[in-house]
Amino acid sequence: VHTPYDLNRIINKGDGEVVLGYRRNGEDKTTSFKPVVKDIYTITSPDMKKRDVIPGNEEFESLIASGSVKIDGKLISSYSEFRKEIEKASGRDVQLDVENRHIAGRATVERRPMMGAELAFAGNFDMAFVQYGAAESFARSFTEAWDFLVMNIKGFGMLFRGKLDLQENLSGPIRMVMIAGDVLYYRGVADFILLMAKISIILMFMNLLPIPAVDGSHILFYLIEAVRGKPINDALMARIMTFGIVFLIVLGVLVIINDISMIPAVQNLFR
């Protein structure tokens, strides 16, 4: 494992317990855990860069209990109060004090489910760039694309089983443009190109679903015709395609409405 992406890729492939090996103070250690889905509250500001606060984080809750956390000068006495104040502060300038460290900036808050696990780094750490040869780079381009596709298929199934929130995880053109703009601005051209590749993989997967009017439905119809030995009735095909087109139009409208509702400025209008 060379990057956090590699770690998440391995975690999201497993359905059971994951054994993690690491080195601390020159000593090799192992620990095990089972990936879960849980809600994360993310605070972002120019000074903080990014900080994830996970419900149940004992260290952060102990800071709150000791009176070390303030929002706009207000002392926070419980995690539920912290969550409430941060959600109210979304989209406006706030002053966050943690252990007498003053952090000012415009805070945005995202409540999202997390599948798998996330590493937390304490203190400063150095970034290391790993370069691969042509052969290994070519091979990894296939394995990483495949693993990303499998991860999205699993996520798609979790949406239908209700393990992931549909509103939070359904993105349309507006949110895609916002995400792409943020990635290009904050992380650079290389990550932007990688994001475009991932979006292309997702669109390929969606296009292969057996939804009328997309390629996946044509593949299904060809298989049915091969089994039956004769073509499907033209009138029936026309009705199926009409239903598919109407379904896609309605879905597109709902997705755009959902995108608009997730914009912080729009959310603040209804608070």
Coordinates of C-alpha atoms in Angstrom, one line a residue:
V1 CA 0.0 0.0 0.0
H2 CA 1.6 3.3 -1.1
T3 CA -1.3 5.8 -0.9
P4 CA -4.6 6.3 1.0
Y5 CA -6.3 5.5 -2.3
D6 CA -4.6 2.0 -2.2
L7 CA -5.8 1.5 1.3
N8 CA -9.4 2.5 0.6
R9 CA -9.4 0.3 -2.6
I10 CA -8.4 -2.7 -0.6
I11 CA -10.9 -2.0 2.2
N12 CA -13.8 -1.5 -0.1
K13 CA -13.1 -4.8 -1.8
G14 CA -13.5 -6.7 1.4
D15 CA -16.8 -7.6 3.0
G16 CA -15.5 -8.9 6.3
E17 CA -12.7 -8.1 8.7
V18 CA -9.7 -6.3 7.4
V19 CA -6.2 -6.8 8.9
L20 CA -4.0 -3.7 8.8
G21 CA -0.2 -4.0 9.2
Y22 CA 1.8 -0.9 10.0
R23 CA 5.1 0.2 11.6
R24 CA 5.3 2.5 14.6
N25 CA 8.6 3.5 16.3
G26 CA 10.4 0.9 14.3
E27 CA 8.1 -1.9 15.4
D28 CA 5.8 -3.9 13.1
K29 CA 2.2 -4.1 14.4
T30 CA -1.1 -5.3 13.2
T31 CA -4.7 -4.4 13.9
S32 CA -8.0 -5.6 12.6
F33 CA -11.3 -3.9 12.0
K34 CA -14.6 -4.3 10.0
P35 CA -15.4 -1.5 7.6
V36 CA -18.7 0.2 8.4
V37 CA -20.9 3.0 7.0
K38 CA -21.1 6.0 9.3
D39 CA -21.9 9.7 9.1
I40 CA -19.1 12.2 9.0
Y41 CA -19.3 15.9 9.5
T42 CA -16.7 17.8 7.5
I43 CA -15.6 21.3 8.2
T44 CA -13.6 23.2 5.5
S45 CA -12.1 26.6 5.7
P46 CA -9.0 28.3 4.2
D47 CA -7.0 27.9 7.4
M48 CA -8.1 24.4 8.4
K49 CA -7.8 23.0 4.8
K50 CA -10.0 20.0 5.8
R51 CA -10.9 18.2 9.0
D52 CA -13.3 15.3 9.5
V53 CA -15.1 15.0 12.8
I54 CA -16.6 11.6 13.3
P55 CA -19.4 11.0 15.7
G56 CA -18.1 8.9 18.6
N57 CA -14.5 10.3 18.3
E58 CA -13.4 10.0 21.9
E59 CA -10.6 12.5 21.6
F60 CA -12.8 15.2 20.2
E61 CA -15.6 14.5 22.7
S62 CA -13.1 14.7 25.5
L63 CA -12.0 18.2 24.2
I64 CA -15.6 19.3 24.3
A65 CA -16.1 17.9 27.8
S66 CA -13.0 19.8 29.0
G67 CA -14.3 23.1 27.7
S68 CA -11.7 23.3 24.9
V69 CA -14.1 23.9 22.0
K70 CA -15.8 27.2 21.1
I71 CA -17.8 28.3 18.1
D72 CA -18.0 32.1 17.6
G73 CA -17.0 32.5 21.2
K74 CA -19.8 30.1 22.4
L75 CA -18.6 27.3 24.7
I76 CA -19.7 23.9 23.4
S77 CA -20.7 21.5 26.1
S78 CA -21.7 18.4 24.1
Y79 CA -21.2 16.8 20.8
S80 CA -24.8 17.2 19.8
E81 CA -24.5 21.0 20.5
F82 CA -21.3 21.1 18.4
R83 CA -23.1 19.4 15.5
K84 CA -26.1 21.7 15.8
E85 CA -23.9 24.9 15.8
I86 CA -21.7 23.7 13.0
E87 CA -24.7 22.9 10.8
K88 CA -26.2 26.3 11.6
A89 CA -22.8 27.9 10.6
S90 CA -22.6 26.3 7.2
G91 CA -22.0 28.9 4.4
R92 CA -21.0 31.8 6.6
D93 CA -17.8 33.1 8.3
V94 CA -17.2 31.5 11.7
Q95 CA -14.6 31.5 14.4
L96 CA -13.7 28.0 15.7
D97 CA -11.5 27.7 18.8
V98 CA -10.0 24.2 19.6
E99 CA -7.6 24.1 22.5
N100 CA -7.1 27.9 22.3
R101 CA -6.2 27.7 18.6
H102 CA -8.1 30.3 16.7
I103 CA -9.3 29.3 13.2
A104 CA -11.2 31.8 11.2
G105 CA -12.8 31.3 7.8
R106 CA -15.9 30.5 5.8
A107 CA -17.1 27.1 6.9
T108 CA -19.0 24.6 4.9
V109 CA -20.4 21.4 6.4
E110 CA -21.1 18.2 4.7
R111 CA -22.9 15.3 6.3
R112 CA -22.0 12.2 4.3
P113 CA -21.9 8.4 4.8
M114 CA -18.5 6.8 4.7
M115 CA -18.0 3.3 3.4
G116 CA -14.8 1.7 4.6
A117 CA -12.3 3.4 6.8
E118 CA -10.3 6.6 6.9
L119 CA -6.9 7.3 8.3
A120 CA -6.2 10.2 10.6
F121 CA -2.7 11.7 10.6
A122 CA -1.4 13.4 13.7
G123 CA 1.2 16.2 13.3
N124 CA 3.3 16.9 10.2
F125 CA 4.1 14.2 7.7
D126 CA 6.1 14.2 4.5
M127 CA 4.5 13.3 1.1
A128 CA 6.4 10.7 -0.9
F129 CA 5.9 10.2 -4.6
V130 CA 6.1 6.7 -5.9
Q131 CA 7.0 6.3 -9.6
Y132 CA 6.2 3.1 -11.5
G133 CA 7.7 1.7 -14.7
A134 CA 5.8 1.7 -17.9
A135 CA 4.7 -2.0 -17.5
E136 CA 3.5 -1.6 -14.0
S137 CA 1.8 1.7 -14.8
F138 CA 0.0 0.1 -17.7
A139 CA -1.1 -2.8 -15.5
R140 CA -2.3 -0.6 -12.6
S141 CA -4.4 1.5 -15.1
F142 CA -6.5 -1.6 -15.5
T143 CA -6.5 -2.9 -11.9
E144 CA -7.4 0.5 -10.4
A145 CA -10.1 1.1 -13.0
W146 CA -11.6 -2.4 -12.2
D147 CA -11.4 -1.9 -8.5
F148 CA -13.1 1.5 -8.8
L149 CA -15.8 -0.1 -10.9
V150 CA -16.4 -2.9 -8.4
M151 CA -16.5 -0.3 -5.6
N152 CA -19.2 1.7 -7.4
I153 CA -21.2 -1.5 -8.1
K154 CA -21.2 -2.3 -4.4
G155 CA -22.1 1.3 -3.6
F156 CA -25.0 1.1 -6.1
G157 CA -26.3 -2.0 -4.3
M158 CA -25.9 -0.2 -0.9
L159 CA -28.1 2.6 -2.2
F160 CA -30.9 0.1 -3.0
R161 CA -30.5 -1.6 0.3
G162 CA -30.8 1.7 2.1
K163 CA -27.3 1.6 3.6
L164 CA -26.3 4.8 1.9
D165 CA -28.4 8.0 1.8
L166 CA -29.8 8.5 -1.8
Q167 CA -29.9 12.4 -1.6
E168 CA -26.3 12.6 -0.3
N169 CA -24.8 10.2 -2.9
L170 CA -26.8 11.0 -6.0
S171 CA -24.9 13.6 -8.1
G172 CA -26.1 15.2 -11.3
P173 CA -24.4 17.7 -13.7
I174 CA -24.5 20.7 -11.3
R175 CA -22.7 18.8 -8.4
M176 CA -20.3 17.2 -10.9
V177 CA -19.3 20.6 -12.2
M178 CA -18.9 21.9 -8.6
I179 CA -16.8 18.9 -7.6
A180 CA -14.7 19.1 -10.8
G181 CA -14.0 22.8 -10.2
D182 CA -13.0 22.3 -6.6
V183 CA -10.7 19.4 -7.6
L184 CA -9.0 21.5 -10.4
Y185 CA -8.6 24.5 -8.2
Y186 CA -7.4 22.9 -4.9
R187 CA -5.7 19.7 -6.2
G188 CA -4.4 20.4 -9.6
V189 CA -4.7 19.2 -13.2
A190 CA -3.5 15.6 -12.5
D191 CA -6.3 14.9 -10.0
F192 CA -8.8 16.7 -12.3
I193 CA -7.9 14.3 -15.1
L194 CA -8.2 11.4 -12.8
L195 CA -11.6 12.6 -11.7
M196 CA -12.7 12.8 -15.4
A197 CA -11.5 9.2 -15.9
K198 CA -13.5 8.1 -12.9
I199 CA -16.7 9.9 -14.1
S200 CA -16.2 8.2 -17.4
I201 CA -16.1 4.8 -15.7
I202 CA -19.3 5.5 -13.8
L203 CA -21.1 6.7 -16.9
M204 CA -20.0 3.5 -18.7
F205 CA -21.4 1.4 -15.8
M206 CA -24.7 3.4 -15.9
N207 CA -24.9 3.0 -19.7
L208 CA -24.7 -0.8 -19.3
L209 CA -27.6 -1.0 -16.9
P210 CA -30.8 -2.6 -18.3
I211 CA -32.6 0.7 -18.5
P212 CA -34.8 1.2 -21.6
A213 CA -33.2 3.6 -24.1
V214 CA -29.6 3.0 -23.0
D215 CA -27.1 0.5 -24.4
G216 CA -27.7 -2.0 -21.5
S217 CA -31.3 -2.4 -22.6
H218 CA -30.3 -3.2 -26.2
I219 CA -27.9 -5.9 -24.9
L220 CA -30.7 -7.4 -22.8
F221 CA -33.1 -7.3 -25.8
Y222 CA -30.5 -9.1 -28.0
L223 CA -30.1 -11.8 -25.4
I224 CA -33.9 -12.3 -25.1
E225 CA -34.2 -12.5 -28.9
A226 CA -31.3 -15.0 -29.0
V227 CA -33.1 -17.2 -26.4
R228 CA -36.5 -16.9 -28.1
G229 CA -35.2 -17.3 -31.6
K230 CA -37.3 -14.4 -32.9
P231 CA -37.4 -10.6 -32.6
I232 CA -39.4 -8.7 -30.0
N233 CA -42.7 -7.2 -31.2
D234 CA -42.0 -3.7 -32.6
A235 CA -45.0 -2.1 -30.8
L236 CA -43.8 -3.6 -27.5
M237 CA -40.3 -2.3 -28.2
A238 CA -41.7 1.2 -28.9
R239 CA -43.6 1.3 -25.7
I240 CA -40.6 0.1 -23.7
M241 CA -38.4 2.7 -25.3
T242 CA -41.0 5.5 -24.6
F243 CA -41.2 4.5 -21.0
G244 CA -37.4 4.5 -20.8
I245 CA -37.1 8.0 -22.3
V246 CA -39.8 9.4 -20.0
F247 CA -38.1 7.7 -17.0
L248 CA -34.7 9.2 -17.9
I249 CA -36.2 12.7 -18.3
V250 CA -38.0 12.5 -15.0
L251 CA -34.8 11.1 -13.3
G252 CA -32.7 13.9 -14.8
V253 CA -35.1 16.6 -13.5
L254 CA -35.1 15.0 -10.0
V255 CA -31.3 14.8 -10.0
I256 CA -31.0 18.4 -11.0
I257 CA -33.5 19.5 -8.3
N258 CA -31.4 17.4 -5.8
D259 CA -28.2 19.1 -6.9
I260 CA -29.8 22.5 -6.4
S261 CA -31.1 21.6 -3.0
M262 CA -27.5 20.5 -1.9
I263 CA -26.0 23.9 -2.7
P264 CA -25.1 25.6 0.7
A265 CA -26.6 28.9 -0.3
V266 CA -29.9 27.2 -1.2
Q267 CA -29.9 25.2 2.0
N268 CA -29.4 28.4 4.1
L269 CA -32.6 29.9 2.6
F270 CA -34.7 27.2 4.3
R271 CA -33.0 27.2 7.7

